[in-house]
Tab-separated table of C-alpha atoms and ligand atoms in Angstrom:
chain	number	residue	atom	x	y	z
C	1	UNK	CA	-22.162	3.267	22.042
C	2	UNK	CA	-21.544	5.680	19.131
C	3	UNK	CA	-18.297	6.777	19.901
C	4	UNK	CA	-16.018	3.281	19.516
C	5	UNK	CA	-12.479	4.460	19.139
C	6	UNK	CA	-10.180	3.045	21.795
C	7	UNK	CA	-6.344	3.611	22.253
C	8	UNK	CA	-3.533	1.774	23.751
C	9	UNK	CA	-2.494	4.685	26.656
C	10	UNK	CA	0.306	2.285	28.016
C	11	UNK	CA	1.549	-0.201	30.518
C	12	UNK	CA	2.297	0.225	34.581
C	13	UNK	CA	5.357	-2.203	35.073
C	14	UNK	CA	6.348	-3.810	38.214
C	15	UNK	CA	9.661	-4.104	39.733
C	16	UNK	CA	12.702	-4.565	42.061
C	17	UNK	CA	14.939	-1.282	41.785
C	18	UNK	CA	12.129	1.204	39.939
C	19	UNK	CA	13.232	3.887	40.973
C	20	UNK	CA	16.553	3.435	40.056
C	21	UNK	CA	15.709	3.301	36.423
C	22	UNK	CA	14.721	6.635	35.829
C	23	UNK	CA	17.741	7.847	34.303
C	24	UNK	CA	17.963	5.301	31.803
C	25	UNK	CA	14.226	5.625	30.639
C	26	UNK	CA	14.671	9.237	30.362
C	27	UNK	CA	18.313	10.090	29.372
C	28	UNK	CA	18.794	7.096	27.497
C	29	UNK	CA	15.243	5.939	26.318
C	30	UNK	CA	13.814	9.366	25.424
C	31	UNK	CA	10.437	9.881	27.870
C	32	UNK	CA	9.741	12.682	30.179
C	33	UNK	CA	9.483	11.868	33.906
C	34	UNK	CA	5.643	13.148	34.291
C	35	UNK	CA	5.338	12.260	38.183
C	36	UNK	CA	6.099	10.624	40.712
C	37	UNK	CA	4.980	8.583	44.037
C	38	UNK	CA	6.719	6.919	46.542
C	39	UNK	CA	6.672	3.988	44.592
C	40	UNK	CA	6.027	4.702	41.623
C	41	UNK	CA	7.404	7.101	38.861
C	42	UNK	CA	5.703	7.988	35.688
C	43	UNK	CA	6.693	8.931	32.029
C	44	UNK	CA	5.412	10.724	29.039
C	45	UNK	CA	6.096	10.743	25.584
C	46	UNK	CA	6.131	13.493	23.849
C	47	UNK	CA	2.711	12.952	22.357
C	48	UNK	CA	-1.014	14.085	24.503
C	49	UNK	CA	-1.176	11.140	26.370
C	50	UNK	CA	-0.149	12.160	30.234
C	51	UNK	CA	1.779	9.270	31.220
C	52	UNK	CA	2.619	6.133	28.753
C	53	UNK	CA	4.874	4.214	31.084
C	54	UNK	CA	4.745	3.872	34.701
C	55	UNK	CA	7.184	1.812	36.698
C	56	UNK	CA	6.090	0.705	40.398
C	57	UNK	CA	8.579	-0.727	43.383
C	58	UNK	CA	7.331	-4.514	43.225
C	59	UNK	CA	9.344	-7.660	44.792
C	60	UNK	CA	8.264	-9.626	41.030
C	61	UNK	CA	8.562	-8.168	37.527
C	62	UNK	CA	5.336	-8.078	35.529
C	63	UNK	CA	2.286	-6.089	35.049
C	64	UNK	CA	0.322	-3.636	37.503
C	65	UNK	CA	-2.117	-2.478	34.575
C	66	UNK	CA	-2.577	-1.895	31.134
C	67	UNK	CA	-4.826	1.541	29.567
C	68	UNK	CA	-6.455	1.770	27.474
C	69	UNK	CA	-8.241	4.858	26.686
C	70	UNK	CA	-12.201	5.439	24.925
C	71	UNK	CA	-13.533	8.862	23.879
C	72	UNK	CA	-15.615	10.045	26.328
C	73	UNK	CA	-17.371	8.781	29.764
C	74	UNK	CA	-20.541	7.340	28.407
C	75	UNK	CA	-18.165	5.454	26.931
C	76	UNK	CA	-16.719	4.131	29.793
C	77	UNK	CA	-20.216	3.561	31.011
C	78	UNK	CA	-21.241	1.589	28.450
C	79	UNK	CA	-18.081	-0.414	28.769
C	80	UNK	CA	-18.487	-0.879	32.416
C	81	UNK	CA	-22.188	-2.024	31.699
C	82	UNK	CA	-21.396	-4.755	28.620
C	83	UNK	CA	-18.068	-6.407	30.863
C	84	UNK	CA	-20.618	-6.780	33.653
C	85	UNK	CA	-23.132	-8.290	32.212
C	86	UNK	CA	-20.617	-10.336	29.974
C	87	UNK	CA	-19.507	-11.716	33.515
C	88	UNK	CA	-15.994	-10.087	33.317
C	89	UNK	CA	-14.248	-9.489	36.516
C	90	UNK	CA	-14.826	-6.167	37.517
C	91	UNK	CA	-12.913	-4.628	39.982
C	92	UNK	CA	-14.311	-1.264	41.012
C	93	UNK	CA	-17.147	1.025	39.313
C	94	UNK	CA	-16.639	3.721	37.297
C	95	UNK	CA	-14.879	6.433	39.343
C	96	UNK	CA	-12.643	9.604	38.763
C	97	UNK	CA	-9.112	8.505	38.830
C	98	UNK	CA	-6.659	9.271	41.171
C	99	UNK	CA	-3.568	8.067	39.192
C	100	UNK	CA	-1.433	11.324	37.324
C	101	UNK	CA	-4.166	13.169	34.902
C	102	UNK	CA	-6.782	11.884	36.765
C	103	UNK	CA	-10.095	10.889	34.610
C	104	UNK	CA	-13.044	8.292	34.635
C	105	UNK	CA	-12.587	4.712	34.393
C	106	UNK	CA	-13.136	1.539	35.979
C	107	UNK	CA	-10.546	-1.893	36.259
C	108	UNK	CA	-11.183	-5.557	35.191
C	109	UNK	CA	-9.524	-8.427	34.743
C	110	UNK	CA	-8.467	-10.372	31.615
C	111	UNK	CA	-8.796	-14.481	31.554
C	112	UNK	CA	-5.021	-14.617	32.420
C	113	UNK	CA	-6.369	-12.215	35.211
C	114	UNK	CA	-4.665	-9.115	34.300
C	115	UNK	CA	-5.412	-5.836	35.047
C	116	UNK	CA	-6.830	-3.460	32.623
C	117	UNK	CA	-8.058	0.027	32.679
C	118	UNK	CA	-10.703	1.622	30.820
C	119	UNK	CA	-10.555	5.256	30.956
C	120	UNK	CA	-11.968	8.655	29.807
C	121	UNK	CA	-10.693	12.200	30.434
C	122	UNK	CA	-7.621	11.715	31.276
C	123	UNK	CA	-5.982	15.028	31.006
C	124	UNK	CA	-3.612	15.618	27.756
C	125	UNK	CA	-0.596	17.611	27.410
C	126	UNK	CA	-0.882	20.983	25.484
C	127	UNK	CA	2.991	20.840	24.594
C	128	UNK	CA	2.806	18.396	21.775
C	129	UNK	CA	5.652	18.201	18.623
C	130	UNK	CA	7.106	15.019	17.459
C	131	UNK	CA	11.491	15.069	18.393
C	132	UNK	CA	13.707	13.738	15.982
C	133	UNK	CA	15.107	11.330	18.482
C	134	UNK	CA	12.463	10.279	21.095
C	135	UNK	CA	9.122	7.965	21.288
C	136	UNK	CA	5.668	9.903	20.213
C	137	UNK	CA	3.316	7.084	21.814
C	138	UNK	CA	3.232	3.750	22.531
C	139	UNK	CA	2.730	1.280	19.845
C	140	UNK	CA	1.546	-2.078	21.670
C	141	UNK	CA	2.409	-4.158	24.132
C	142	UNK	CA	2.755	-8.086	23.449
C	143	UNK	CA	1.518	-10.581	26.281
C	144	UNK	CA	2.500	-14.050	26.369
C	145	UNK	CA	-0.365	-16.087	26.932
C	146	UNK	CA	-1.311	-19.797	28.402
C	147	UNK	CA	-4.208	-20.034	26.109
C	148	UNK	CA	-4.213	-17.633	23.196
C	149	UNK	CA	-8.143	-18.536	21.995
C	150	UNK	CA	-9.388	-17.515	25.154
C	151	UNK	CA	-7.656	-14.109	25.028
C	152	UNK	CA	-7.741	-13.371	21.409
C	153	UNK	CA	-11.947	-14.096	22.398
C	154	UNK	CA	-12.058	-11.971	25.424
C	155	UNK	CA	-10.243	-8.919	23.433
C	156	UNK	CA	-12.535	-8.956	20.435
C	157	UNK	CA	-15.531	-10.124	21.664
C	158	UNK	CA	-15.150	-8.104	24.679
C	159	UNK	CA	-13.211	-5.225	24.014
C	160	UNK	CA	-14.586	-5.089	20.527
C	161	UNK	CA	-10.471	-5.464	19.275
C	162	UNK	CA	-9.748	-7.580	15.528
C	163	UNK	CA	-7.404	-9.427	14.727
C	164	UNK	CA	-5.357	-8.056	11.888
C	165	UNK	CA	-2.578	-11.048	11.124
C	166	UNK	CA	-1.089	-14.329	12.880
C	167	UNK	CA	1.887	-15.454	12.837
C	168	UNK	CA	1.576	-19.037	12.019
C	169	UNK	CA	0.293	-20.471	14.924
C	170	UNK	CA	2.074	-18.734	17.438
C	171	UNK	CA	1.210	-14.983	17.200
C	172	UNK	CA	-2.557	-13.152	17.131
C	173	UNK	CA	-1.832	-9.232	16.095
C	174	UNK	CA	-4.742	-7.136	17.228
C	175	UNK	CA	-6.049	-3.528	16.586
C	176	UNK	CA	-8.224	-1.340	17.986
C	177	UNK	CA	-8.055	1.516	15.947
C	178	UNK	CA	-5.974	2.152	12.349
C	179	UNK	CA	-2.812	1.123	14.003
C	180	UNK	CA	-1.876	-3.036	12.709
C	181	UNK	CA	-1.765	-3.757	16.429
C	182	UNK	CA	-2.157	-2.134	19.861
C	183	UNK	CA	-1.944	-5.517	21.324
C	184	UNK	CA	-0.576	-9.141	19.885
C	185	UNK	CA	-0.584	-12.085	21.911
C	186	UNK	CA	1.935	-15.288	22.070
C	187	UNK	CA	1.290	-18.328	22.788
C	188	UNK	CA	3.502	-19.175	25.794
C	189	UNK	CA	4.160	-21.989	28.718
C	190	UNK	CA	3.565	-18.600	31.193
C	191	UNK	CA	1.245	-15.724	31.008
C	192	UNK	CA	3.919	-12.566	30.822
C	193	UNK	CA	4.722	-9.622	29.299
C	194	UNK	CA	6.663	-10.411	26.764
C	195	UNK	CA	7.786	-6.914	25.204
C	196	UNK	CA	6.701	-3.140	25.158
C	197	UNK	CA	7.337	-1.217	22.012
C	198	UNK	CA	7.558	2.793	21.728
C	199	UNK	CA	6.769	4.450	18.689
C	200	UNK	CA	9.527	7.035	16.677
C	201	UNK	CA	7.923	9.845	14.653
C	202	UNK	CA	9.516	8.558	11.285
C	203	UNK	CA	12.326	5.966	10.957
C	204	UNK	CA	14.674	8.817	10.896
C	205	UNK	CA	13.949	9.185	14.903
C	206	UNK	CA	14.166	5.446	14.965
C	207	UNK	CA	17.780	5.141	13.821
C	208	UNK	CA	19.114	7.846	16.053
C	209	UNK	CA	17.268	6.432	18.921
C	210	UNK	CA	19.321	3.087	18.320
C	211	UNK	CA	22.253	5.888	17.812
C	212	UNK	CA	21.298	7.095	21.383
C	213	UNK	CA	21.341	4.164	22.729
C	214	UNK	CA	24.733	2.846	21.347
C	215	UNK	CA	26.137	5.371	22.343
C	216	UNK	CA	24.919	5.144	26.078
C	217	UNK	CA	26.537	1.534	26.428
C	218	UNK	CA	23.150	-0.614	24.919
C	219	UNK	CA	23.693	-2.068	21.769
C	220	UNK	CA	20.517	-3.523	19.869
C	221	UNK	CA	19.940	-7.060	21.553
C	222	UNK	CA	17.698	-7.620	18.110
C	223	UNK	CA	17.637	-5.749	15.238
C	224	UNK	CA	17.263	-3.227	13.382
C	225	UNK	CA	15.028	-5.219	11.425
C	226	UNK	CA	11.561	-4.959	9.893
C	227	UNK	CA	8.745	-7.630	10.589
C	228	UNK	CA	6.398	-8.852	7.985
C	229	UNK	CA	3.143	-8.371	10.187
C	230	UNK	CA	2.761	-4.558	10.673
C	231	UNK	CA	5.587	-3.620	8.317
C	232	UNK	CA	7.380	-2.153	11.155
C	233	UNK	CA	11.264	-1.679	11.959
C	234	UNK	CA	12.312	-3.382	15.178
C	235	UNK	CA	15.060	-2.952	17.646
C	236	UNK	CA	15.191	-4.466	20.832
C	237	UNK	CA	16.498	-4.303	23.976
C	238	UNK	CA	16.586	-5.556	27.707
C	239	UNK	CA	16.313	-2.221	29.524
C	240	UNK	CA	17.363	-2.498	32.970
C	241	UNK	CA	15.067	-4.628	34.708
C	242	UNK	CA	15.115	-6.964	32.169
C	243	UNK	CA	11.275	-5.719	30.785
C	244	UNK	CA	12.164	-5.348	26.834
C	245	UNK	CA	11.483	-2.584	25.360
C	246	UNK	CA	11.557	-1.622	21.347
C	247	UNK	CA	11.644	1.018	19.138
C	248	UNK	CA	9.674	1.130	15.931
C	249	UNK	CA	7.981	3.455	13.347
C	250	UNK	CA	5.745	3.404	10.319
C	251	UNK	CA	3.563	0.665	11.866
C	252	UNK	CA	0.984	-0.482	8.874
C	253	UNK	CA	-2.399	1.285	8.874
C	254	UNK	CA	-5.187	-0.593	8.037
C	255	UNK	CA	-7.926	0.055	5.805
C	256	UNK	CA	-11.416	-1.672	7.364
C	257	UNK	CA	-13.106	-1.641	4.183
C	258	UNK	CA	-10.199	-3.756	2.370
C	259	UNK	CA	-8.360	-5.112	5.166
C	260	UNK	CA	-7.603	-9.043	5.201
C	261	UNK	CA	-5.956	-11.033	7.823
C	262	UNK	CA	-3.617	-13.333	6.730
C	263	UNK	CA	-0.990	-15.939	8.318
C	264	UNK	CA	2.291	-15.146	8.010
C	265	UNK	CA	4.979	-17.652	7.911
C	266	UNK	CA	7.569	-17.479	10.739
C	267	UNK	CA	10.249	-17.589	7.520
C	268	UNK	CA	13.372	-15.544	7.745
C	269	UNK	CA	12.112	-13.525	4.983
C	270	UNK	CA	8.777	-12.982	5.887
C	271	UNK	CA	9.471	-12.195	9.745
C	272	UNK	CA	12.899	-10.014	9.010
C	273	UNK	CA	11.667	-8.557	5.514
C	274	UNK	CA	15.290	-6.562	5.757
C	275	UNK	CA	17.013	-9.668	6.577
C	276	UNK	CA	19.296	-7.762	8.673
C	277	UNK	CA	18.104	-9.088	12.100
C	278	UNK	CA	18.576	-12.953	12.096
C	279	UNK	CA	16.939	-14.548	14.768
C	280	UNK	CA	16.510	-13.199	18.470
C	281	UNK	CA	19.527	-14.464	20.974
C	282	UNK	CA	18.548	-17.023	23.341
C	283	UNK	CA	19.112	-14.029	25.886
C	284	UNK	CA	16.636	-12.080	23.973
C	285	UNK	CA	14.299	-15.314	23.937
C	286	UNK	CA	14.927	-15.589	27.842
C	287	UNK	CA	13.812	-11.476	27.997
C	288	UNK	CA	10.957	-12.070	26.405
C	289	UNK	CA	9.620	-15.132	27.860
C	290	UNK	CA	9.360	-12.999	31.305
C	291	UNK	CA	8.851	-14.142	34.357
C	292	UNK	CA	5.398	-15.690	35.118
C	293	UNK	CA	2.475	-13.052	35.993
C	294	UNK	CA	1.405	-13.182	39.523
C	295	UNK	CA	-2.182	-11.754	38.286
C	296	UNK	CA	-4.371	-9.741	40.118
C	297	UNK	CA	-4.290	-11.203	43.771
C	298	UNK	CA	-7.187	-8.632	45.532
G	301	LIG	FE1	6.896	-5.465	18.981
């Protein structure tokens, strides 16, 4: 494959009352409502990417699918081709897309048996300028995990991901471009999605975001703060289904050619480099913990 960049396009979130929800994500959260299905409603940022965050009417909380885009549709063919033969659950061929934007991709499962989506051509908006107060992109999304080697395995040997830090024994940070990390992984009693975080054009945007939402009746549940892996600020919240959410900015980009991974001690100095945070409430630990995945179920 010559073309190897990949992208984190976003997560599909399942849960009771979705629909309900759209007011907060847009009014108070800062995305665009994109589309919509009966059970299902879709938002944008206000970067190219056609829909970053999509929220489906489940009975359980937890994840429908993660994208993540590649440049082109050989691309996706030559995905498709390695996972199969790799002996990765795959659970349809490479098709055009029926899902807002449409595009080329195909679905497989992780080893915690999560959905994932490998896609090309995806249609981009035209009407792209960073806001002074809303998200550009996603940033990553952070899964707990049961068993952290066998997913920080599957990603890079797989997906072709590396892992850019730890955090002691308890965190894997991985990229799959410049950004530190698209996706990080925790080691967990459950597999879960832990958090979602939504990127601010400068850290400007990031502070009246947390303005925005102050204002709107959320207070920060964690934060502002900045974490030691990724250099990025951090504010977190419990949005209304309980799925946290967080706004950051300046997220560390790495340098392959001089780039080394290093453990980072889960010190308050090292993991709240502001020292402004403290540690996360045990509501906030309750948030993130999730509730267990059902998985893919066919
Ligand atoms: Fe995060």
């Amino acid at each position: 494959m010559s073309e190897k960049r990949m992208w984190l396009r976003g997560l599909e979130y399942g849960c009771p009352g979705a629909m309900t929800q759209v007011e907060f994500y847009t009014a108070l959260w800062g995305l665009t409502e994109v589309a919509r299905s009966n059970d299902a409603v879709f938002f944008r940022a206000t970067g190219p990417e056609f829909y970053i965050l999509a929220l489906h009417e489940r009975p359980w909380r937890g994840i429908v699918r993660i994208n993540l885009g590649v440049a082109d549709r050989a691309g996706v063919d030559a995905l498709h081709a390695s996972l199969s033969a790799k002996g990765v659950p795959i659970l349809d061929a490479p098709r055009e897309l029926t899902t807002p934007g449409g595009g080329y991709g195909f679905e497989f499962l992780d080893p915690d048996r999560r959905v994932f989506r490998l896609s090309a051509d995806v249609a981009r908006h035209a009407d792209v300028a960073d806001a002074p107060d809303r998200p550009r992109k996603p940033s990553h999304i952070v899964l707990n995990t049961v068993d952290m080697e066998r997913m920080v395995a599957f990603l890079t040997d797989a997906l072709g991901f590396k892992v850019s830090d730890w955090s002691e024994d308890v965190m894997t940070f991985l990229r799959c471009n410049a950004d530190h990390h698209s996706i990080a992984l925790v080691r967990a009693d459950r597999n879960s999605v832990n958090h979602m975080a939504f990127e601010m054009p400068s850290i400007d945007a990031y502070m009246r975001g947390i303005g925005r939402m102050r204002t709107g009746g959320y207070p920060v549940n964690w934060g502002p703060g900045r974490h030691g892996p990724g250099n990025n600020p951090f504010a977190y919240y419990a949005g209304p289904s309980g799925f946290v959410i967080e706004y950051t900015a300046e997220v560390q980009q790495i340098d392959e050619a001089t780039h080394q991974p290093q453990v980072w001690p889960r010190t308050p100095e090292k993991s709240d480099l502001w020292m402004t945070a403290g540690p996360p409430s045990r509501q906030m630990r309750t948030a993130m913990a999730g509730d267990p995945d059902p998985g893919w179920k066919g």
